[in-house]
Short mmCIF file of C-alpha atoms in Angstrom, two decimals:
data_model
loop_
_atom_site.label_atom_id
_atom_site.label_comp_id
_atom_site.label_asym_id
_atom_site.label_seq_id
_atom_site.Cartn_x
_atom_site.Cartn_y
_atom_site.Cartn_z
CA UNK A 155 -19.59 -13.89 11.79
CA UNK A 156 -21.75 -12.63 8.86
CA UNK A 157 -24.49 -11.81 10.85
CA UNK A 158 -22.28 -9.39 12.86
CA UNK A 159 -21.60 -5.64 11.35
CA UNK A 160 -17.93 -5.02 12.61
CA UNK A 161 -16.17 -8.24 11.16
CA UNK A 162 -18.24 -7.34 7.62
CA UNK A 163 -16.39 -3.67 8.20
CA UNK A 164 -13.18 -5.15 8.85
CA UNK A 165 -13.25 -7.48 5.95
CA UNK A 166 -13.70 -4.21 3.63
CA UNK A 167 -11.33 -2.11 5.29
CA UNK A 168 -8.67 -4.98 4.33
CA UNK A 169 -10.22 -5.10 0.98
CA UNK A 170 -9.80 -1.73 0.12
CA UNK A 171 -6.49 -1.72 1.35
CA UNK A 172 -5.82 -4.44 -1.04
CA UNK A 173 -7.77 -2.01 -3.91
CA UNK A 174 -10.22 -4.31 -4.70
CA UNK A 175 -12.55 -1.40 -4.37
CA UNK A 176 -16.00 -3.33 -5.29
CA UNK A 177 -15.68 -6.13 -2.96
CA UNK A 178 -14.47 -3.91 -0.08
CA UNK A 179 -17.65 -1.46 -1.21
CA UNK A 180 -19.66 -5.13 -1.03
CA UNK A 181 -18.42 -6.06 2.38
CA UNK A 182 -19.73 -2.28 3.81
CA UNK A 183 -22.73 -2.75 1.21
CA UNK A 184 -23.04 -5.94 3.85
CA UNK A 185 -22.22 -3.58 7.09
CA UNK A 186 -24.59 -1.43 6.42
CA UNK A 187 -27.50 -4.01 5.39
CA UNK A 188 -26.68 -4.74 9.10
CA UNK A 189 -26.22 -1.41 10.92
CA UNK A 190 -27.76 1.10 8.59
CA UNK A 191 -26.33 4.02 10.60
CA UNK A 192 -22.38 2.54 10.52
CA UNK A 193 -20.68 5.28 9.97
CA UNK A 194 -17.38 3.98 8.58
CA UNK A 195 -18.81 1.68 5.90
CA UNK A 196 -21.21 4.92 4.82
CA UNK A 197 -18.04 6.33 4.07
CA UNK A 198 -15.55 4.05 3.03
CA UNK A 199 -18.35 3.05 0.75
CA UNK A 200 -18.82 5.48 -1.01
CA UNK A 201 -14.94 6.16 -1.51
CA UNK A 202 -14.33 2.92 -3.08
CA UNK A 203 -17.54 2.65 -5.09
CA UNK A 204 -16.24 6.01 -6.13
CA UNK A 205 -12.84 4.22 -7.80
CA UNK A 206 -15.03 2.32 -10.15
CA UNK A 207 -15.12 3.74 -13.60
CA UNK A 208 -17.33 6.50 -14.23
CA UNK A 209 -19.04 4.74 -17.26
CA UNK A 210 -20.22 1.76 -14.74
CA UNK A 211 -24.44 1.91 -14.14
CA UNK A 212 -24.10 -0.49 -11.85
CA UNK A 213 -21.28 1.16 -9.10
CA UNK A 214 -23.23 4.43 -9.93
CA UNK A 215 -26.53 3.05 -8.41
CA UNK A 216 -24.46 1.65 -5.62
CA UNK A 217 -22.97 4.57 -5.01
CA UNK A 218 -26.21 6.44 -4.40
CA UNK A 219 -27.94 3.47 -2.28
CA UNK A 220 -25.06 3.72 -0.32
CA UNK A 221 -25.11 7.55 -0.13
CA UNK A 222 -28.80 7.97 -0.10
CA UNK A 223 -28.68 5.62 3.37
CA UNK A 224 -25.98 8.13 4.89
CA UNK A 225 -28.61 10.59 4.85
CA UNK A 226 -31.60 8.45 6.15
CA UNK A 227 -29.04 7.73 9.23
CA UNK A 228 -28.70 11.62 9.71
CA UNK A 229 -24.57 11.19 8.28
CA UNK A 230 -25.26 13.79 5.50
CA UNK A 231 -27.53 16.69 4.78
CA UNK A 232 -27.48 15.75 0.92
CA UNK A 233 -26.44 12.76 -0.79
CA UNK A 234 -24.25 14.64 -3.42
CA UNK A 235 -22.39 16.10 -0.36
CA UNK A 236 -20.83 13.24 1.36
CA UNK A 237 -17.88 14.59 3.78
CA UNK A 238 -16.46 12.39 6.44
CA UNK A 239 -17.28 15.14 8.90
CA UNK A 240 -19.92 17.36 9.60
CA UNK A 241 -20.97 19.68 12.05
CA UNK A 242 -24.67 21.00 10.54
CA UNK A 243 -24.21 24.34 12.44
CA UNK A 244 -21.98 25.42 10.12
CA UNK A 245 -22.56 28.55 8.16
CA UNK A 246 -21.92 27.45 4.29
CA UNK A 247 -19.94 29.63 2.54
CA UNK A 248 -17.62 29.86 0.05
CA UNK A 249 -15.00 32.57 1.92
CA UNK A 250 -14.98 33.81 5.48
CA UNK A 251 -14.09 36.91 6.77
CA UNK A 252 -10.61 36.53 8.37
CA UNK A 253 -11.63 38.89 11.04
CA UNK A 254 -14.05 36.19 12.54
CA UNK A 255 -10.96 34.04 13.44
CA UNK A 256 -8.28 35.54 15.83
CA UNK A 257 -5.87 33.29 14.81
CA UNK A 258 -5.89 34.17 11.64
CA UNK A 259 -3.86 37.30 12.32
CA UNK A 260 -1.18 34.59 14.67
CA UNK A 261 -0.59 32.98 11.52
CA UNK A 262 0.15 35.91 9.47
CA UNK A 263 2.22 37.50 12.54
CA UNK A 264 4.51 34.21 12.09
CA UNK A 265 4.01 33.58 8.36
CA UNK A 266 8.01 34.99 7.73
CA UNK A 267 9.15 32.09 10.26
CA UNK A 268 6.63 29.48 8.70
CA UNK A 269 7.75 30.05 5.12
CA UNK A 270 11.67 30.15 6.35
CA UNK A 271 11.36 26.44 7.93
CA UNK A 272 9.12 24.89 5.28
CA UNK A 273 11.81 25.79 2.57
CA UNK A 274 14.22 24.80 4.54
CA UNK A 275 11.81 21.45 4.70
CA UNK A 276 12.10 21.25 1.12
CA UNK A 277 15.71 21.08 0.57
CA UNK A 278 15.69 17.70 1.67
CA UNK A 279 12.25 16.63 -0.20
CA UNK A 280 12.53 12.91 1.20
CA UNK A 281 11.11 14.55 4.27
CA UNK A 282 7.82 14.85 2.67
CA UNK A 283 6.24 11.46 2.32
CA UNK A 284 3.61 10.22 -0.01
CA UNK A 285 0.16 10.78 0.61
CA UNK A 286 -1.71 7.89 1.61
CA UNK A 287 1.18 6.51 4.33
CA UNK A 288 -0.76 7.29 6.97
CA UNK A 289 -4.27 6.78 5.86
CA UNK A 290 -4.27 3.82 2.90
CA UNK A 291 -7.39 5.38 1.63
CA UNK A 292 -6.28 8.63 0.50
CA UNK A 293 -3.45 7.15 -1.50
CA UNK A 294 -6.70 6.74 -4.40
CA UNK A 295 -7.20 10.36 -4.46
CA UNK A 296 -4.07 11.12 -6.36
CA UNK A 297 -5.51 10.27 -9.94
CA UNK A 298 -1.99 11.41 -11.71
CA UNK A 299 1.27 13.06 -10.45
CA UNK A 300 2.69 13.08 -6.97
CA UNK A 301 0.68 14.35 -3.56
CA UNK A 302 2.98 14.09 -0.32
CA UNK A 303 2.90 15.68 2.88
CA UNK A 304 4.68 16.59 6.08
CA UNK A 305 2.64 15.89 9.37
CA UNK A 306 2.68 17.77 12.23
CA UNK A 307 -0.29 16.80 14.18
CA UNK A 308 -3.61 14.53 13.36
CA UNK A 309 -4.75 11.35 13.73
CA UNK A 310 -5.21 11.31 17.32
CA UNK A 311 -1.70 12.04 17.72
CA UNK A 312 1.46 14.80 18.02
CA UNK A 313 4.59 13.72 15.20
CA UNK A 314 7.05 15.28 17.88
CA UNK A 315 10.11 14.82 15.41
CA UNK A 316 8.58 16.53 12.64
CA UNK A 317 7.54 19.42 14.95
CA UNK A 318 11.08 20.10 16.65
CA UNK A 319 12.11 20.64 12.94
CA UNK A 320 9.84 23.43 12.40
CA UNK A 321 9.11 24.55 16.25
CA UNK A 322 7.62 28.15 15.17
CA UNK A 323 5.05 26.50 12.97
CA UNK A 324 4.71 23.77 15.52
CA UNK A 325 4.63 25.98 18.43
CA UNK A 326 2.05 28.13 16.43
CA UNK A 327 -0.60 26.51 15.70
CA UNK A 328 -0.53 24.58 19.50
CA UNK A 329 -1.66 27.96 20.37
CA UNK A 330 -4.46 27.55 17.71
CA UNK A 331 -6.51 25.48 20.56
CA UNK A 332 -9.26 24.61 17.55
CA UNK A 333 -7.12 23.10 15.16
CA UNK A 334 -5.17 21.15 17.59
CA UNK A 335 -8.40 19.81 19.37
CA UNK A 336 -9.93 18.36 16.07
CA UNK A 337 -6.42 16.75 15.28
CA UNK A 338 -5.82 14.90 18.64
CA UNK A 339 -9.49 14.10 18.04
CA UNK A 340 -8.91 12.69 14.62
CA UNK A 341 -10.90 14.53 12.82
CA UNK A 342 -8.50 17.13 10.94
CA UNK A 343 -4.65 17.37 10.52
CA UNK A 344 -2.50 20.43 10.40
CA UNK A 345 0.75 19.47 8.09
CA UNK A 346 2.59 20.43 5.11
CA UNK A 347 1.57 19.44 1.61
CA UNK A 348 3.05 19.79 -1.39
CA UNK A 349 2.22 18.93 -5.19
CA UNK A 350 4.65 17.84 -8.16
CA UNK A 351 3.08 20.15 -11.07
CA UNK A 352 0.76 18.20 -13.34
CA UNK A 353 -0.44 16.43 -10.09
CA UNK A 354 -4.39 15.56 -10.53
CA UNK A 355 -6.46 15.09 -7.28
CA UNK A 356 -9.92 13.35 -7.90
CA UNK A 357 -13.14 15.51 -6.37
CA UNK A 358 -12.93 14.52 -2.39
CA UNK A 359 -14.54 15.62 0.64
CA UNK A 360 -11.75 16.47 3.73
CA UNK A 361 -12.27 17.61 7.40
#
């Protein structure tokens, strides 16, 4: 169906999967040529046009078209700043005043507990599973060294057997009724992550 903008996303989620980042960014170049304001392709596209090599004109005017259309669909504020999520209500700064979140002070109450089971996490480190598992796209951001992670809740969903083995942490942050909502929403995670020193991440975006 080439005239149709959800098979042309399909075909560059699979591409992208398969890490042939320029055809998968020319199959949401295609999307979007189709349905300007598709979110998905906006971003996908820019995160494999984003793979290409740094020295390549070509991807880097791609990259911008691509970008450039996120804002004209209202997706972005600025085409430099290119997060998967955002709410524009949002006060930008750099650090926030702990007292303007309760929780905050729940998390620190419980931090004793929280450290105690994540080291106890750690003794068994095949527990912690690569980054990129769960969502094949964030497998690129790990430019050299190791990135892996230990999910409690996101993507729509609760990992129950990860969370009986920590139940303080678990039990925690359920009680943090902003952090769950965006992760059974999909649009954050609350987890574990850890990094093998010497680990590089490339520059990303998260929610």
């Amino acid at each position: 169906q080439p005239e149709a903008a959800e098979p042309q996303y399909v075909v560059g989620v699979v591409l992208m999967q398969l890490r042939r980042f320029s055809d998968a960014a020319g199959a949401y170049e295609t999307t979007l040529r189709l349905d300007a304001a598709h979110h998905g392709a906006h971003v996908n596209g820019v995160h494999c046009l984003q793979q290409l090599p740094p020295d390549d004109e070509v991807a880097r005017r791609r990259l911008e078209a691509v970008a450039r259309g996120g804002v004209a669909a209202g997706l972005w504020a600025n085409w430099m700043q290119r997060p998967p999520h955002l709410v524009k209500r949002l006060t930008s700064r750099p650090w926030w005043d702990k007292g303007e979140f309760a929780w905050c002070a729940l998390l620190e109450e419980q931090y004793p507990q929280i450290r105690d089971e994540v080291l106890r996490l750690r003794r068994k480190p095949a527990s912690f599973t690569p980054v990129g598992g769960r969502a094949a796209h964030d497998h690129t951001l790990v430019a050299a060294g190791e990135w892996r992670e230990y999910p409690l809740f996101g993507n729509g969903q609760k990992y129950a057997e990860n969370c009986a083995r920590c139940p303080v942490t678990a039990g925690t942050m359920e009680r943090v009724s902003a952090a769950i909502g965006l992760a059974m929403a999909g649009g954050g995670e609350t987890l574990f992550s850890t990094l093998r020193p010497g680990t590089h991440l490339r520059p990303h975006c998260g929610s």
